[in-house]
Tab-separated table of C-alpha atoms and ligand atoms in Angstrom:
chain	number	residue	atom	x	y	z
O	84	MET	CA	88.270	-59.626	181.345
O	85	PHE	CA	90.749	-61.394	183.655
O	86	LEU	CA	93.402	-63.975	182.797
O	87	HIS	CA	94.191	-66.393	185.616
O	88	ALA	CA	98.017	-66.474	185.562
O	89	GLY	CA	99.467	-68.495	188.434
O	90	ARG	CA	99.250	-66.347	191.589
O	91	HIS	CA	98.176	-63.338	189.516
O	92	GLN	CA	94.891	-62.165	188.040
O	93	LEU	CA	95.750	-60.205	184.928
O	94	ASP	CA	93.223	-57.534	184.001
O	95	LEU	CA	93.038	-57.417	180.202
O	96	SER	CA	90.133	-54.989	179.952
O	97	SER	CA	92.601	-52.558	178.370
O	98	PRO	CA	95.947	-53.328	176.690
O	99	VAL	CA	98.864	-54.085	179.016
O	100	ILE	CA	102.602	-53.976	178.504
O	101	MET	CA	104.913	-56.987	178.560
O	102	GLY	CA	108.509	-55.826	179.074
O	103	ILE	CA	111.266	-57.796	177.342
O	104	LEU	CA	114.081	-59.193	179.478
O	105	ASN	CA	116.523	-61.113	177.336
O	106	THR	CA	119.080	-63.125	179.239
O	107	THR	CA	121.019	-63.808	176.046
O	108	PRO	CA	124.393	-62.260	175.328
O	109	ASP	CA	123.357	-61.737	171.662
O	110	SER	CA	119.684	-60.770	171.353
O	111	PHE	CA	117.942	-58.839	168.598
O	112	SER	CA	118.428	-55.333	169.993
O	113	ASP	CA	119.103	-55.605	173.701
O	114	GLY	CA	121.519	-58.539	173.860
O	115	GLY	CA	123.943	-58.378	176.742
O	116	ASP	CA	121.794	-56.070	178.911
O	117	CYS	CA	122.069	-58.556	181.759
O	118	TYR	CA	125.776	-59.353	181.271
O	119	GLN	CA	128.901	-58.284	183.077
O	120	GLY	CA	131.504	-59.305	180.485
O	121	ASP	CA	130.508	-62.841	179.584
O	122	ARG	CA	128.783	-63.508	182.954
O	123	LEU	CA	125.013	-63.279	183.438
O	124	ASP	CA	124.514	-60.798	186.302
O	125	LEU	CA	121.349	-61.257	188.372
O	126	ASP	CA	121.582	-57.738	189.791
O	127	LEU	CA	121.584	-56.243	186.296
O	128	ALA	CA	118.599	-58.408	185.321
O	129	LEU	CA	116.724	-57.354	188.464
O	130	ALA	CA	117.524	-53.682	187.921
O	131	ARG	CA	116.264	-53.807	184.331
O	132	ALA	CA	113.074	-55.629	185.398
O	133	ARG	CA	112.433	-53.190	188.259
O	134	GLN	CA	112.824	-50.259	185.891
O	135	MET	CA	110.324	-51.793	183.445
O	136	LEU	CA	107.810	-52.485	186.250
O	137	HIS	CA	108.234	-48.918	187.502
O	138	ASP	CA	107.700	-47.614	183.938
O	139	GLY	CA	104.419	-49.474	183.528
O	140	ALA	CA	105.096	-53.072	182.499
O	141	VAL	CA	102.650	-55.565	183.982
O	142	ILE	CA	104.442	-58.684	182.730
O	143	ILE	CA	108.171	-59.383	182.399
O	144	ASP	CA	108.996	-61.843	179.613
O	145	VAL	CA	112.244	-63.685	180.351
O	146	GLY	CA	113.948	-65.419	177.441
O	147	GLY	CA	117.209	-67.345	177.183
O	148	GLU	CA	117.272	-68.161	173.468
O	149	SER	CA	117.539	-65.480	170.812
O	150	THR	CA	114.797	-65.757	168.172
O	151	ARG	CA	115.989	-62.887	165.995
O	152	PRO	CA	116.275	-63.684	162.284
O	153	GLY	CA	119.392	-65.790	161.699
O	154	ALA	CA	119.776	-66.813	165.367
O	155	LYS	CA	121.196	-70.258	166.077
O	156	PRO	CA	119.533	-72.570	168.623
O	157	VAL	CA	121.026	-72.928	172.118
O	158	SER	CA	121.280	-76.079	174.224
O	159	ARG	CA	118.649	-76.860	176.848
O	160	GLN	CA	121.246	-76.550	179.620
O	161	GLN	CA	122.316	-73.117	178.409
O	162	GLU	CA	118.694	-71.969	178.342
O	163	LEU	CA	118.051	-73.361	181.826
O	164	ASP	CA	121.210	-71.705	183.191
O	165	ARG	CA	120.124	-68.340	181.807
O	166	VAL	CA	116.398	-68.376	182.502
O	167	VAL	CA	115.751	-70.221	185.767
O	168	PRO	CA	117.893	-68.061	188.130
O	169	VAL	CA	116.444	-64.871	186.625
O	170	VAL	CA	112.826	-66.039	186.930
O	171	GLU	CA	113.475	-67.187	190.497
O	172	ALA	CA	115.079	-63.844	191.467
O	173	LEU	CA	112.299	-61.783	189.857
O	174	VAL	CA	109.574	-63.739	191.603
O	175	ARG	CA	111.378	-63.527	194.950
O	176	GLU	CA	112.489	-59.893	194.777
O	177	CYS	CA	109.676	-58.177	192.835
O	178	ASP	CA	106.720	-60.564	193.047
O	179	ALA	CA	106.401	-59.820	189.343
O	180	LEU	CA	104.144	-61.592	186.867
O	181	VAL	CA	106.899	-63.396	185.000
O	182	SER	CA	106.394	-65.005	181.634
O	183	VAL	CA	108.930	-67.485	180.289
O	184	ASP	CA	109.798	-67.188	176.613
O	185	THR	CA	110.699	-70.753	175.662
O	186	SER	CA	109.779	-73.676	173.415
O	187	ASP	CA	111.538	-76.243	175.575
O	188	PRO	CA	109.365	-78.456	177.807
O	189	VAL	CA	111.979	-78.785	180.542
O	190	VAL	CA	112.548	-75.027	180.650
O	191	MET	CA	108.755	-74.534	180.896
O	192	SER	CA	108.498	-76.931	183.845
O	193	GLU	CA	111.528	-75.529	185.670
O	194	ALA	CA	110.444	-71.921	185.172
O	195	ALA	CA	106.985	-72.785	186.501
O	196	ARG	CA	108.552	-74.565	189.482
O	197	VAL	CA	110.398	-71.386	190.494
O	198	GLY	CA	107.335	-69.168	190.072
O	199	ALA	CA	106.780	-68.182	186.414
O	200	SER	CA	103.124	-67.303	185.808
O	201	MET	CA	102.869	-67.591	182.044
O	202	ILE	CA	104.444	-69.401	179.060
O	203	ASN	CA	105.279	-67.609	175.816
O	204	ASP	CA	106.121	-70.125	173.097
O	205	VAL	CA	107.074	-68.751	169.674
O	206	ARG	CA	106.693	-72.309	168.314
O	207	GLY	CA	103.144	-72.776	169.607
O	208	LEU	CA	103.918	-75.869	171.749
O	209	GLN	CA	105.085	-77.885	168.728
O	210	ARG	CA	108.281	-79.275	170.284
O	211	GLU	CA	108.121	-82.832	171.555
O	212	GLY	CA	106.779	-82.836	175.126
O	213	ALA	CA	105.812	-79.144	175.110
O	214	LEU	CA	102.028	-79.670	175.121
O	215	ALA	CA	102.193	-82.019	178.113
O	216	ALA	CA	104.702	-79.859	179.995
O	217	ALA	CA	102.670	-76.683	179.493
O	218	ALA	CA	99.443	-78.448	180.484
O	219	ALA	CA	101.054	-79.764	183.681
O	220	THR	CA	101.995	-76.226	184.792
O	221	GLY	CA	98.366	-75.016	184.713
O	222	LEU	CA	99.675	-71.663	183.430
O	223	PRO	CA	98.375	-69.575	180.533
O	224	VAL	CA	100.192	-70.100	177.249
O	225	CYS	CA	100.739	-67.801	174.307
O	226	LEU	CA	100.651	-69.750	171.032
O	227	MET	CA	102.568	-67.893	168.318
O	228	HIS	CA	102.743	-68.430	164.552
O	229	MET	CA	106.114	-68.731	162.848
O	230	GLN	CA	106.953	-69.945	159.342
O	231	GLY	CA	110.237	-71.892	159.466
O	232	GLU	CA	112.826	-71.509	162.231
O	233	PRO	CA	114.687	-68.330	163.286
O	234	ASP	CA	117.929	-69.259	161.471
O	235	VAL	CA	116.193	-69.424	158.054
O	236	MET	CA	112.728	-67.886	158.496
O	237	GLN	CA	113.429	-64.619	156.678
O	238	ALA	CA	115.115	-66.290	153.670
O	239	ASN	CA	112.018	-66.469	151.480
O	240	PRO	CA	108.706	-66.341	153.386
O	241	ARG	CA	105.727	-67.277	151.170
O	242	TYR	CA	101.974	-67.352	151.724
O	243	GLY	CA	98.875	-67.565	149.566
O	244	ASP	CA	96.621	-65.741	152.030
O	245	ILE	CA	98.664	-64.698	155.067
O	246	LEU	CA	95.754	-64.151	157.461
O	247	ALA	CA	94.012	-67.394	156.502
O	248	GLU	CA	97.231	-69.401	156.905
O	249	VAL	CA	98.066	-67.881	160.278
O	250	GLU	CA	94.494	-68.550	161.429
O	251	VAL	CA	94.556	-72.175	160.262
O	252	PHE	CA	97.837	-72.748	162.107
O	253	LEU	CA	96.633	-71.085	165.323
O	254	THR	CA	93.323	-72.978	165.224
O	255	ALA	CA	95.221	-76.271	164.927
O	256	ARG	CA	97.435	-75.315	167.878
O	257	ILE	CA	94.389	-74.329	169.967
O	258	GLU	CA	92.895	-77.754	169.251
O	259	ALA	CA	96.153	-79.519	170.122
O	260	ALA	CA	96.434	-77.540	173.371
O	261	GLN	CA	92.840	-78.313	174.338
O	262	ALA	CA	93.367	-82.005	173.550
O	263	ALA	CA	96.396	-81.935	175.887
O	264	GLY	CA	94.177	-80.603	178.670
O	265	ILE	CA	94.883	-76.867	178.494
O	266	SER	CA	91.685	-74.974	179.125
O	267	SER	CA	90.622	-72.435	176.462
O	268	ASP	CA	90.603	-69.629	178.998
O	269	LEU	CA	94.360	-70.123	179.457
O	270	LEU	CA	95.206	-69.608	175.780
O	271	LEU	CA	96.475	-66.451	174.083
O	272	LEU	CA	97.270	-66.059	170.395
O	273	ASP	CA	100.009	-64.202	168.549
O	274	PRO	CA	100.361	-63.832	164.760
O	275	GLY	CA	104.148	-63.678	165.144
O	276	PHE	CA	105.112	-60.406	163.496
O	277	GLY	CA	108.525	-60.756	161.850
O	278	PHE	CA	108.660	-64.543	162.172
O	279	GLY	CA	108.863	-65.778	158.578
O	280	LYS	CA	107.066	-62.734	157.139
O	281	THR	CA	107.984	-60.000	154.677
O	282	LEU	CA	107.159	-56.346	155.295
O	283	ALA	CA	104.012	-56.729	153.157
O	284	HIS	CA	102.919	-59.811	155.152
O	285	ASN	CA	103.408	-57.967	158.454
O	286	LEU	CA	101.446	-54.932	157.307
O	287	VAL	CA	98.504	-57.020	156.089
O	288	LEU	CA	98.468	-58.964	159.360
O	289	LEU	CA	98.432	-55.772	161.389
O	290	GLN	CA	95.690	-54.260	159.279
O	291	GLN	CA	93.610	-57.438	159.668
O	292	LEU	CA	94.360	-57.992	163.368
O	293	PRO	CA	90.679	-57.433	164.327
O	294	GLN	CA	89.828	-60.649	162.463
O	295	LEU	CA	92.225	-62.585	164.673
O	296	ALA	CA	90.908	-60.799	167.772
O	297	ALA	CA	87.412	-61.937	166.782
O	298	LYS	CA	88.421	-65.526	167.554
O	299	GLY	CA	87.865	-64.520	171.176
O	300	TYR	CA	91.328	-65.246	172.612
O	301	PRO	CA	93.479	-62.448	174.046
O	302	LEU	CA	96.038	-61.348	171.451
O	303	LEU	CA	99.696	-60.797	172.289
O	304	VAL	CA	101.764	-58.869	169.755
O	305	GLY	CA	105.459	-58.117	169.463
O	306	LEU	CA	106.433	-55.368	167.036
O	307	SER	CA	109.006	-53.479	169.071
O	308	ARG	CA	112.139	-52.459	167.105
O	309	LYS	CA	111.539	-55.233	164.570
O	310	SER	CA	113.158	-55.386	161.151
O	311	LEU	CA	109.878	-54.529	159.446
O	312	LEU	CA	110.606	-50.997	160.711
O	313	GLY	CA	114.050	-51.204	159.158
O	314	ALA	CA	112.458	-52.218	155.848
O	315	LEU	CA	109.717	-49.578	156.081
O	316	LEU	CA	111.721	-46.599	157.360
O	317	GLY	CA	115.310	-47.500	156.536
O	318	ARG	CA	116.173	-47.110	160.218
O	319	ASP	CA	118.790	-48.945	162.245
O	320	VAL	CA	117.532	-50.869	165.284
O	321	SER	CA	118.596	-48.030	167.617
O	322	GLU	CA	116.379	-45.559	165.709
O	323	ARG	CA	113.074	-47.415	165.756
O	324	LEU	CA	111.352	-45.937	168.835
O	325	ALA	CA	108.849	-43.736	166.973
O	326	GLY	CA	107.975	-46.548	164.578
O	327	SER	CA	107.577	-49.012	167.466
O	328	LEU	CA	105.235	-46.631	169.296
O	329	ALA	CA	103.114	-46.146	166.178
O	330	LEU	CA	102.850	-49.924	165.773
O	331	ALA	CA	101.953	-50.399	169.471
O	332	LEU	CA	99.125	-47.873	169.149
O	333	LEU	CA	97.855	-49.398	165.894
O	334	ALA	CA	97.923	-52.862	167.479
O	335	ALA	CA	96.064	-51.660	170.596
O	336	ASP	CA	93.412	-50.051	168.399
O	337	ARG	CA	93.037	-53.339	166.503
O	338	GLY	CA	92.439	-55.480	169.571
O	339	ALA	CA	95.851	-56.426	170.998
O	340	ALA	CA	95.550	-57.246	174.704
O	341	ILE	CA	99.264	-57.587	175.516
O	342	ILE	CA	101.986	-55.568	173.806
O	343	ARG	CA	105.533	-56.937	174.089
O	344	VAL	CA	108.066	-54.084	174.045
O	345	HIS	CA	111.590	-52.941	174.850
O	346	ASP	CA	110.681	-49.273	175.474
O	347	VAL	CA	108.221	-49.569	178.339
O	348	ALA	CA	107.994	-45.956	179.561
O	349	ALA	CA	107.318	-44.495	176.112
O	350	THR	CA	104.770	-47.212	175.283
O	351	ALA	CA	103.004	-46.634	178.621
O	352	ASP	CA	102.640	-42.933	177.725
O	353	VAL	CA	101.136	-43.830	174.361
O	354	LEU	CA	98.637	-46.234	175.960
O	355	ALA	CA	97.751	-43.699	178.673
O	356	VAL	CA	96.957	-41.074	176.030
O	357	ARG	CA	94.903	-43.636	174.111
O	358	SER	CA	92.874	-44.600	177.236
O	359	ALA	CA	92.230	-40.949	178.093
O	360	VAL	CA	90.868	-40.314	174.608
O	361	MET	CA	88.759	-43.470	174.743
O	362	ALA	CA	87.346	-42.557	178.152
O	363	ALA	CA	86.646	-38.914	177.236
O	364	GLY	CA	83.008	-38.016	177.281
O	365	GLN	CA	81.871	-41.387	178.613
O	366	ASP	CA	80.322	-39.832	181.766
O	367	HIS	CA	78.771	-36.822	179.977
N	197	9MG	C1	110.100	-63.995	172.052
N	197	9MG	N1	109.472	-63.143	171.057
N	197	9MG	C2	110.102	-62.331	170.168
N	197	9MG	N2	109.193	-61.703	169.393
N	197	9MG	C3	107.978	-62.129	169.820
N	197	9MG	C4	106.649	-61.871	169.427
N	197	9MG	O1	106.391	-61.075	168.396
N	197	9MG	N3	105.649	-62.467	170.074
N	197	9MG	C5	105.902	-63.329	171.107
N	197	9MG	N4	104.852	-63.908	171.717
N	197	9MG	N5	107.143	-63.622	171.523
N	197	9MG	C6	108.146	-63.032	170.881
């Protein structure tokens, strides 16, 4: 199955890796990777993206606003200043499939203008103007579920039936996107692991991921280094590689099409082993 993403055709017949490139000075676990002191450094951003592409990433997700629990919003201008030059440089220098991680309609339009091939919106195109802006780009869009906003979302997340509520929300956002003129074959869904969810909520969602996959839209998941691993294993963010790899494998086995990660090389090894096992014996 192929996803038409700008100039790229993305083969989703087996799970692919989306590498995380945060252009924030303060992100969840990799903040400041692209900074020289307090200055965003395009060469550092390019070097990190090139390494991820070399290691097996197929998509680079560029974000300029931290969405970690407790993060404060940034201004539109700050987001534009961080994201647009990086997207432009990546497209020019690496011809990479670049996704823009934003909820802001102007950032979506500007990123598309300089060559982004996909939109990743953790707020599911709910901001004013986002539906129209995303539709005008003609790019695929990932619609993610989040309860609350990053600054307060982990305070006291509550659900009756987590899967049902995530599904109802995503169905409503699919309908809104279609009504705005976004074709169904450009939509991806994401249950939003860690976004207004307790450890128990995240585990149930992962276990029941096949039910979300059955809706027929490609699933994008982000579990890499998240605080659910801190809660489950008592590990600091720098010690969550093994847990992240286990979650990536479990998600792939449950139907995830795109896996958003920090540790690209290790995740690529895990997915390569998985494909070899799945292919074994098929021609015998
Ligand atoms: C930007 N961002 C951080 N975590 C994410 C996740 O789990 N999914 C998506 N789509 N984006 C995310």
